[in-house]
Amino acid sequence: MTGRKSGPKREQILEALRDVQDPELHRSIVELNMVREIAVEDGRVAVEVLLTISGCPLRETIAQAVTERLRAIPGVSEVDVRLGVMDQEQRQALIRQLHGGGLPAAMDGATPPSRTQGLLAVGSTTRVIAIASGKGGVGKSTVTANLAVAMALEGRRVGVIDADIYGFSIPRMLGVTGRPTAIDQMLIPLESDGIRVMSIGFLLPDESAAVVWRGPMLHRALVTFISEVHWGDDLEYLLIDLPPGTGDVSLTIAQTLPRASMLTVTTPQPAAVSVAERAAKMAELVNMEVIGVVENMSGFTPAPGAPTVDLFGRGGGARLAEILGVPLLGEIPFDVTLREGGDIGLPTVKAYPDCPASRALREVARRVVARLPVAILGS
Ligand SMILES: Nc1ncnc2c1ncn2[C@@H]1O[C@H](COP(=O)(O)OP(=O)(O)O)[C@@H](O)[C@H]1O
Ligand SMILES: [Mg+2]
């Protein structure tokens, strides 16, 4: 409802607010129809912005951004921003819009609903990469977390799904805690350094809580993380940290996201190579493309210039890459800061971007991006 004629026009106000984004949804508040009442009287502008939920943790951020944009319009002397809350119907309309007119939740784990937007959309430009290995403890989660940071440092928009439901470790490694905002049945991922993250760890009462679930529930949790989390259409890369082993989870991913690729992590040890090979064969069976191999825990250099010690043998990564006929994307040296950083939520790539392990991980990130380029969406 536009007020008197003097002062800026309604269109001018909406235009000024167009690039204010909802910080959680990563979409323009104008596009999301969150700017409602607009009243203009002389130089005084009053607007109402409807938030998705009353406890919106970022309400002040939105109010401040709106105030700043309105003040910058020539002729505006006074700004009054009121924050309201959407009712259920308005929220459902917003969720439908975010899902591109999709259907309600696929919580029963059945075939996910068809959508025109989101990860499940035929036209989704998000590149999905599952990080796999045959067995635990080879550094899958460490590689996933640091790769996400490295990609974000390169300016890529990255998300991480922690698909290791029993042994989730991504929240701790990336230093993300908290509970995801739920807008009705849609979950908003938590964010750390711009990386969007979802883990079962965010939904449990505390970090030590045990998950005792059967296979179908794991499947359902993963499908929910893929289809009911608002990853945002601007997400360029989604890394999925798989649990150790092969089987079930890869199958769920392959069925839900038919265009997902796989990155295989191994240590230099021959024994690790044969299990990693099994994981890659599994990928082949479910039609997932393996884009490359990362060798982790390669040589350890106790001090600068000292001879390198091959703690876990040698050459496993190169051998696996050869067997699979894919490139070896990097060899990550054994580095104590990778473990320490993982324990305190400070990824090495962020803390020491120039140490040898970080350089190797950043090179892996560049190669993955080169292998799986995304359309530049403009910013
Ligand atoms: N390159 C490395 N150098 C030193 N420690 C590492 C390295 N990679 C992983 N770690 C440590 O090894 C342990 C297992 O790594 P993790 O990423 O949890 O493996 P996975 O996810 O495959 O089970 C963790 O304590 C981690 O900090
Ligand atoms: Mg792990």
PDB file of C-alpha atoms in Angstrom, residues 104-328:
ATOM      1  CA  PRO A 104       5.402 -31.739   0.615  1.00  0.00           C
ATOM      2  CA  ALA A 105       8.079 -33.597   2.528  1.00  0.00           C
ATOM      3  CA  ALA A 106       9.470 -36.961   1.465  1.00  0.00           C
ATOM      4  CA  MET A 107       9.932 -38.053   5.046  1.00  0.00           C
ATOM      5  CA  ASP A 108       8.709 -41.577   4.415  1.00  0.00           C
ATOM      6  CA  GLY A 109      11.867 -42.311   2.484  1.00  0.00           C
ATOM      7  CA  ALA A 110       9.971 -43.218  -0.628  1.00  0.00           C
ATOM      8  CA  THR A 111      10.806 -41.773  -4.024  1.00  0.00           C
ATOM      9  CA  PRO A 112      11.615 -38.126  -3.473  1.00  0.00           C
ATOM     10  CA  PRO A 113       9.107 -35.673  -4.886  1.00  0.00           C
ATOM     11  CA  SER A 114       9.856 -34.211  -8.273  1.00  0.00           C
ATOM     12  CA  ARG A 115      10.865 -30.598  -8.101  1.00  0.00           C
ATOM     13  CA  THR A 116      11.833 -27.873 -10.439  1.00  0.00           C
ATOM     14  CA  GLN A 117      14.312 -26.362  -7.992  1.00  0.00           C
ATOM     15  CA  GLY A 118      16.654 -27.641  -5.318  1.00  0.00           C
ATOM     16  CA  LEU A 119      19.123 -30.498  -5.510  1.00  0.00           C
ATOM     17  CA  LEU A 120      16.572 -32.887  -6.935  1.00  0.00           C
ATOM     18  CA  ALA A 121      15.688 -30.669  -9.860  1.00  0.00           C
ATOM     19  CA  VAL A 122      16.613 -31.890 -13.292  1.00  0.00           C
ATOM     20  CA  GLY A 123      18.198 -28.497 -13.932  1.00  0.00           C
ATOM     21  CA  SER A 124      20.137 -28.265 -10.649  1.00  0.00           C
ATOM     22  CA  THR A 125      23.641 -26.941 -11.279  1.00  0.00           C
ATOM     23  CA  THR A 126      25.011 -28.090  -7.904  1.00  0.00           C
ATOM     24  CA  ARG A 127      27.838 -30.591  -8.286  1.00  0.00           C
ATOM     25  CA  VAL A 128      27.516 -33.371  -5.747  1.00  0.00           C
ATOM     26  CA  ILE A 129      30.662 -35.208  -4.682  1.00  0.00           C
ATOM     27  CA  ALA A 130      30.571 -38.156  -2.287  1.00  0.00           C
ATOM     28  CA  ILE A 131      33.826 -38.717  -0.412  1.00  0.00           C
ATOM     29  CA  ALA A 132      34.348 -42.435   0.067  1.00  0.00           C
ATOM     30  CA  SER A 133      36.826 -45.009   1.287  1.00  0.00           C
ATOM     31  CA  GLY A 134      36.590 -48.669   2.028  1.00  0.00           C
ATOM     32  CA  LYS A 135      37.370 -48.398   5.705  1.00  0.00           C
ATOM     33  CA  GLY A 136      37.304 -45.906   8.535  1.00  0.00           C
ATOM     34  CA  GLY A 137      40.190 -43.890   9.850  1.00  0.00           C
ATOM     35  CA  VAL A 138      41.827 -43.084   6.520  1.00  0.00           C
ATOM     36  CA  GLY A 139      40.889 -39.422   6.768  1.00  0.00           C
ATOM     37  CA  LYS A 140      37.695 -39.116   4.735  1.00  0.00           C
ATOM     38  CA  SER A 141      36.118 -36.603   7.074  1.00  0.00           C
ATOM     39  CA  THR A 142      39.369 -34.669   7.445  1.00  0.00           C
ATOM     40  CA  VAL A 143      39.675 -34.452   3.660  1.00  0.00           C
ATOM     41  CA  THR A 144      36.001 -33.495   3.281  1.00  0.00           C
ATOM     42  CA  ALA A 145      36.197 -30.702   5.862  1.00  0.00           C
ATOM     43  CA  ASN A 146      39.433 -29.246   4.528  1.00  0.00           C
ATOM     44  CA  LEU A 147      38.338 -29.577   0.919  1.00  0.00           C
ATOM     45  CA  ALA A 148      35.190 -27.628   1.748  1.00  0.00           C
ATOM     46  CA  VAL A 149      37.283 -24.874   3.331  1.00  0.00           C
ATOM     47  CA  ALA A 150      39.694 -24.854   0.393  1.00  0.00           C
ATOM     48  CA  MET A 151      36.827 -24.543  -2.090  1.00  0.00           C
ATOM     49  CA  ALA A 152      35.240 -21.765  -0.055  1.00  0.00           C
ATOM     50  CA  LEU A 153      38.594 -19.942  -0.008  1.00  0.00           C
ATOM     51  CA  GLU A 154      38.557 -20.149  -3.807  1.00  0.00           C
ATOM     52  CA  GLY A 155      35.245 -18.317  -3.716  1.00  0.00           C
ATOM     53  CA  ARG A 156      33.054 -21.346  -4.358  1.00  0.00           C
ATOM     54  CA  ARG A 157      29.709 -21.799  -2.639  1.00  0.00           C
ATOM     55  CA  VAL A 158      30.000 -25.083  -0.785  1.00  0.00           C
ATOM     56  CA  GLY A 159      27.820 -27.317   1.335  1.00  0.00           C
ATOM     57  CA  VAL A 160      28.657 -30.437   3.344  1.00  0.00           C
ATOM     58  CA  ILE A 161      26.364 -33.321   4.262  1.00  0.00           C
ATOM     59  CA  ASP A 162      27.690 -35.473   7.053  1.00  0.00           C
ATOM     60  CA  ALA A 163      26.309 -38.830   5.939  1.00  0.00           C
ATOM     61  CA  ASP A 164      28.165 -40.733   8.646  1.00  0.00           C
ATOM     62  CA  ILE A 165      25.122 -40.972  10.875  1.00  0.00           C
ATOM     63  CA  TYR A 166      26.656 -43.274  13.504  1.00  0.00           C
ATOM     64  CA  GLY A 167      30.104 -41.711  13.539  1.00  0.00           C
ATOM     65  CA  PHE A 168      29.399 -38.095  12.607  1.00  0.00           C
ATOM     66  CA  SER A 169      32.460 -35.891  12.950  1.00  0.00           C
ATOM     67  CA  ILE A 170      31.944 -32.964  10.579  1.00  0.00           C
ATOM     68  CA  PRO A 171      30.411 -30.578  13.176  1.00  0.00           C
ATOM     69  CA  ARG A 172      33.469 -30.863  15.391  1.00  0.00           C
ATOM     70  CA  MET A 173      35.950 -30.706  12.512  1.00  0.00           C
ATOM     71  CA  LEU A 174      34.420 -27.573  11.041  1.00  0.00           C
ATOM     72  CA  GLY A 175      33.689 -26.080  14.447  1.00  0.00           C
ATOM     73  CA  VAL A 176      29.962 -25.740  13.797  1.00  0.00           C
ATOM     74  CA  THR A 177      27.494 -26.091  16.631  1.00  0.00           C
ATOM     75  CA  GLY A 178      23.877 -25.177  17.077  1.00  0.00           C
ATOM     76  CA  ARG A 179      20.491 -26.267  15.896  1.00  0.00           C
ATOM     77  CA  PRO A 180      19.307 -25.733  12.357  1.00  0.00           C
ATOM     78  CA  THR A 181      16.365 -23.391  11.960  1.00  0.00           C
ATOM     79  CA  ALA A 182      13.273 -25.248  10.858  1.00  0.00           C
ATOM     80  CA  ILE A 183      10.734 -23.423   8.737  1.00  0.00           C
ATOM     81  CA  ASP A 184       7.903 -25.871   9.112  1.00  0.00           C
ATOM     82  CA  GLN A 185       9.276 -29.055   7.493  1.00  0.00           C
ATOM     83  CA  MET A 186      12.223 -27.336   5.805  1.00  0.00           C
ATOM     84  CA  LEU A 187      15.595 -27.241   7.569  1.00  0.00           C
ATOM     85  CA  ILE A 188      18.110 -24.456   7.071  1.00  0.00           C
ATOM     86  CA  PRO A 189      21.709 -25.727   7.186  1.00  0.00           C
ATOM     87  CA  LEU A 190      24.086 -24.195   9.720  1.00  0.00           C
ATOM     88  CA  GLU A 191      26.930 -22.109   8.333  1.00  0.00           C
ATOM     89  CA  SER A 192      30.600 -21.758   9.101  1.00  0.00           C
ATOM     90  CA  ASP A 193      32.775 -19.468   7.001  1.00  0.00           C
ATOM     91  CA  GLY A 194      30.077 -19.521   4.367  1.00  0.00           C
ATOM     92  CA  ILE A 195      30.055 -23.337   4.239  1.00  0.00           C
ATOM     93  CA  ARG A 196      26.543 -24.741   4.648  1.00  0.00           C
ATOM     94  CA  VAL A 197      26.549 -27.815   6.836  1.00  0.00           C
ATOM     95  CA  MET A 198      24.052 -30.489   7.843  1.00  0.00           C
ATOM     96  CA  SER A 199      24.770 -33.343  10.244  1.00  0.00           C
ATOM     97  CA  ILE A 200      22.757 -35.631  12.443  1.00  0.00           C
ATOM     98  CA  GLY A 201      24.944 -34.184  15.193  1.00  0.00           C
ATOM     99  CA  PHE A 202      22.909 -30.946  15.042  1.00  0.00           C
ATOM    100  CA  LEU A 203      19.716 -32.811  15.776  1.00  0.00           C
ATOM    101  CA  LEU A 204      20.820 -34.934  18.740  1.00  0.00           C
ATOM    102  CA  PRO A 205      20.610 -33.805  22.367  1.00  0.00           C
ATOM    103  CA  ASP A 206      24.400 -33.746  22.702  1.00  0.00           C
ATOM    104  CA  GLU A 207      27.576 -34.841  20.947  1.00  0.00           C
ATOM    105  CA  SER A 208      27.855 -38.082  22.872  1.00  0.00           C
ATOM    106  CA  ALA A 209      24.324 -39.229  22.114  1.00  0.00           C
ATOM    107  CA  ALA A 210      24.251 -42.549  20.308  1.00  0.00           C
ATOM    108  CA  VAL A 211      22.220 -43.202  17.208  1.00  0.00           C
ATOM    109  CA  VAL A 212      20.691 -46.668  17.235  1.00  0.00           C
ATOM    110  CA  TRP A 213      18.932 -46.955  13.926  1.00  0.00           C
ATOM    111  CA  ARG A 214      18.308 -49.606  11.366  1.00  0.00           C
ATOM    112  CA  GLY A 215      19.147 -49.235   7.708  1.00  0.00           C
ATOM    113  CA  PRO A 216      15.834 -47.771   6.539  1.00  0.00           C
ATOM    114  CA  MET A 217      16.148 -44.933   9.048  1.00  0.00           C
ATOM    115  CA  LEU A 218      19.647 -44.089   7.857  1.00  0.00           C
ATOM    116  CA  HIS A 219      18.270 -43.997   4.345  1.00  0.00           C
ATOM    117  CA  ARG A 220      15.442 -41.711   5.449  1.00  0.00           C
ATOM    118  CA  ALA A 221      17.797 -39.354   7.309  1.00  0.00           C
ATOM    119  CA  LEU A 222      20.004 -39.025   4.269  1.00  0.00           C
ATOM    120  CA  VAL A 223      17.082 -38.479   1.903  1.00  0.00           C
ATOM    121  CA  THR A 224      15.824 -35.812   4.296  1.00  0.00           C
ATOM    122  CA  PHE A 225      19.250 -34.127   4.324  1.00  0.00           C
ATOM    123  CA  ILE A 226      19.217 -34.076   0.546  1.00  0.00           C
ATOM    124  CA  SER A 227      15.645 -33.108  -0.160  1.00  0.00           C
ATOM    125  CA  GLU A 228      14.295 -31.278   2.889  1.00  0.00           C
ATOM    126  CA  VAL A 229      17.267 -29.054   3.631  1.00  0.00           C
ATOM    127  CA  HIS A 230      17.315 -25.694   1.944  1.00  0.00           C
ATOM    128  CA  TRP A 231      20.734 -25.869   0.281  1.00  0.00           C
ATOM    129  CA  GLY A 232      19.944 -22.948  -2.000  1.00  0.00           C
ATOM    130  CA  ASP A 233      19.939 -22.921  -5.770  1.00  0.00           C
ATOM    131  CA  ASP A 234      23.185 -20.964  -5.766  1.00  0.00           C
ATOM    132  CA  LEU A 235      25.100 -23.816  -4.114  1.00  0.00           C
ATOM    133  CA  GLU A 236      27.919 -24.874  -6.430  1.00  0.00           C
ATOM    134  CA  TYR A 237      29.415 -27.901  -4.677  1.00  0.00           C
ATOM    135  CA  LEU A 238      27.909 -30.280  -2.165  1.00  0.00           C
ATOM    136  CA  LEU A 239      30.377 -32.634  -0.500  1.00  0.00           C
ATOM    137  CA  ILE A 240      28.956 -35.736   1.156  1.00  0.00           C
ATOM    138  CA  ASP A 241      31.128 -37.324   3.836  1.00  0.00           C
ATOM    139  CA  LEU A 242      30.267 -41.013   3.645  1.00  0.00           C
ATOM    140  CA  PRO A 243      30.472 -43.526   6.451  1.00  0.00           C
ATOM    141  CA  PRO A 244      33.183 -46.170   6.115  1.00  0.00           C
ATOM    142  CA  GLY A 245      32.397 -49.136   3.956  1.00  0.00           C
ATOM    143  CA  THR A 246      30.455 -49.448   0.785  1.00  0.00           C
ATOM    144  CA  GLY A 247      26.849 -50.478   0.350  1.00  0.00           C
ATOM    145  CA  ASP A 248      23.705 -48.804   1.509  1.00  0.00           C
ATOM    146  CA  VAL A 249      24.587 -45.180   1.723  1.00  0.00           C
ATOM    147  CA  SER A 250      26.160 -44.993  -1.731  1.00  0.00           C
ATOM    148  CA  LEU A 251      23.063 -46.652  -3.078  1.00  0.00           C
ATOM    149  CA  THR A 252      20.805 -44.076  -1.435  1.00  0.00           C
ATOM    150  CA  ILE A 253      22.904 -41.255  -2.864  1.00  0.00           C
ATOM    151  CA  ALA A 254      23.014 -42.774  -6.327  1.00  0.00           C
ATOM    152  CA  GLN A 255      19.252 -43.274  -6.339  1.00  0.00           C
ATOM    153  CA  THR A 256      18.439 -39.844  -4.957  1.00  0.00           C
ATOM    154  CA  LEU A 257      21.063 -37.865  -6.854  1.00  0.00           C
ATOM    155  CA  PRO A 258      21.767 -39.714 -10.079  1.00  0.00           C
ATOM    156  CA  ARG A 259      24.452 -37.232 -11.138  1.00  0.00           C
ATOM    157  CA  ALA A 260      26.614 -37.476  -8.020  1.00  0.00           C
ATOM    158  CA  SER A 261      30.339 -38.169  -8.448  1.00  0.00           C
ATOM    159  CA  MET A 262      32.692 -39.913  -6.074  1.00  0.00           C
ATOM    160  CA  LEU A 263      36.118 -39.052  -4.722  1.00  0.00           C
ATOM    161  CA  THR A 264      38.007 -41.957  -3.185  1.00  0.00           C
ATOM    162  CA  VAL A 265      40.363 -41.542  -0.237  1.00  0.00           C
ATOM    163  CA  THR A 266      43.039 -44.076   0.589  1.00  0.00           C
ATOM    164  CA  THR A 267      46.192 -44.262   2.640  1.00  0.00           C
ATOM    165  CA  PRO A 268      49.432 -45.327   0.917  1.00  0.00           C
ATOM    166  CA  GLN A 269      49.047 -48.848   2.363  1.00  0.00           C
ATOM    167  CA  PRO A 270      48.339 -51.738  -0.006  1.00  0.00           C
ATOM    168  CA  ALA A 271      45.630 -53.074   2.344  1.00  0.00           C
ATOM    169  CA  ALA A 272      43.789 -49.743   2.270  1.00  0.00           C
ATOM    170  CA  VAL A 273      44.008 -49.734  -1.511  1.00  0.00           C
ATOM    171  CA  SER A 274      42.109 -52.971  -1.920  1.00  0.00           C
ATOM    172  CA  VAL A 275      39.274 -51.823   0.338  1.00  0.00           C
ATOM    173  CA  ALA A 276      39.118 -48.455  -1.385  1.00  0.00           C
ATOM    174  CA  GLU A 277      38.972 -50.321  -4.659  1.00  0.00           C
ATOM    175  CA  ARG A 278      35.880 -52.130  -3.432  1.00  0.00           C
ATOM    176  CA  ALA A 279      34.238 -48.782  -2.631  1.00  0.00           C
ATOM    177  CA  ALA A 280      35.030 -47.568  -6.130  1.00  0.00           C
ATOM    178  CA  LYS A 281      33.621 -50.771  -7.657  1.00  0.00           C
ATOM    179  CA  MET A 282      30.473 -50.130  -5.667  1.00  0.00           C
ATOM    180  CA  ALA A 283      30.294 -46.655  -7.212  1.00  0.00           C
ATOM    181  CA  GLU A 284      30.561 -48.230 -10.623  1.00  0.00           C
ATOM    182  CA  LEU A 285      27.725 -50.640  -9.832  1.00  0.00           C
ATOM    183  CA  VAL A 286      25.417 -47.800  -8.859  1.00  0.00           C
ATOM    184  CA  ASN A 287      26.541 -45.728 -11.817  1.00  0.00           C
ATOM    185  CA  MET A 288      28.472 -43.034  -9.970  1.00  0.00           C
ATOM    186  CA  GLU A 289      31.490 -41.582 -11.701  1.00  0.00           C
ATOM    187  CA  VAL A 290      34.732 -41.740  -9.736  1.00  0.00           C
ATOM    188  CA  ILE A 291      36.509 -38.439 -10.450  1.00  0.00           C
ATOM    189  CA  GLY A 292      39.771 -39.231  -8.734  1.00  0.00           C
ATOM    190  CA  VAL A 293      41.786 -40.535  -5.831  1.00  0.00           C
ATOM    191  CA  VAL A 294      43.225 -38.654  -2.872  1.00  0.00           C
ATOM    192  CA  GLU A 295      46.039 -40.301  -0.982  1.00  0.00           C
ATOM    193  CA  ASN A 296      46.018 -39.267   2.667  1.00  0.00           C
ATOM    194  CA  MET A 297      48.639 -39.749   5.381  1.00  0.00           C
ATOM    195  CA  SER A 298      51.423 -39.818   2.814  1.00  0.00           C
ATOM    196  CA  GLY A 299      54.950 -39.154   4.039  1.00  0.00           C
ATOM    197  CA  PHE A 300      55.617 -37.524   7.403  1.00  0.00           C
ATOM    198  CA  THR A 301      58.326 -34.887   7.620  1.00  0.00           C
ATOM    199  CA  PRO A 302      59.278 -34.549  11.300  1.00  0.00           C
ATOM    200  CA  ALA A 303      61.056 -31.218  10.794  1.00  0.00           C
ATOM    201  CA  PRO A 304      61.588 -28.889   7.838  1.00  0.00           C
ATOM    202  CA  GLY A 305      64.332 -30.373   5.671  1.00  0.00           C
ATOM    203  CA  ALA A 306      64.382 -33.685   7.553  1.00  0.00           C
ATOM    204  CA  PRO A 307      63.963 -36.905   5.566  1.00  0.00           C
ATOM    205  CA  THR A 308      60.368 -37.972   5.017  1.00  0.00           C
ATOM    206  CA  VAL A 309      59.111 -41.025   6.882  1.00  0.00           C
ATOM    207  CA  ASP A 310      56.581 -43.215   5.113  1.00  0.00           C
ATOM    208  CA  LEU A 311      54.453 -44.032   8.157  1.00  0.00           C
ATOM    209  CA  PHE A 312      51.819 -45.841   6.156  1.00  0.00           C
ATOM    210  CA  GLY A 313      53.812 -47.202   3.273  1.00  0.00           C
ATOM    211  CA  ARG A 314      54.073 -45.751  -0.176  1.00  0.00           C
ATOM    212  CA  GLY A 315      52.368 -45.459  -3.496  1.00  0.00           C
ATOM    213  CA  GLY A 316      48.849 -46.617  -2.567  1.00  0.00           C
ATOM    214  CA  GLY A 317      47.154 -43.587  -4.104  1.00  0.00           C
ATOM    215  CA  ALA A 318      48.969 -43.897  -7.405  1.00  0.00           C
ATOM    216  CA  ARG A 319      48.233 -47.618  -7.558  1.00  0.00           C
ATOM    217  CA  LEU A 320      44.538 -47.167  -6.875  1.00  0.00           C
ATOM    218  CA  ALA A 321      44.300 -44.359  -9.438  1.00  0.00           C
ATOM    219  CA  GLU A 322      45.900 -46.633 -11.986  1.00  0.00           C
ATOM    220  CA  ILE A 323      43.587 -49.550 -11.208  1.00  0.00           C
ATOM    221  CA  LEU A 324      40.547 -47.307 -11.524  1.00  0.00           C
ATOM    222  CA  GLY A 325      41.840 -45.393 -14.503  1.00  0.00           C
ATOM    223  CA  VAL A 326      41.266 -42.025 -12.819  1.00  0.00           C
ATOM    224  CA  PRO A 327      43.664 -39.220 -11.827  1.00  0.00           C
ATOM    225  CA  LEU A 328      45.494 -39.074  -8.509  1.00  0.00           C
TER     226      LEU A 328
END
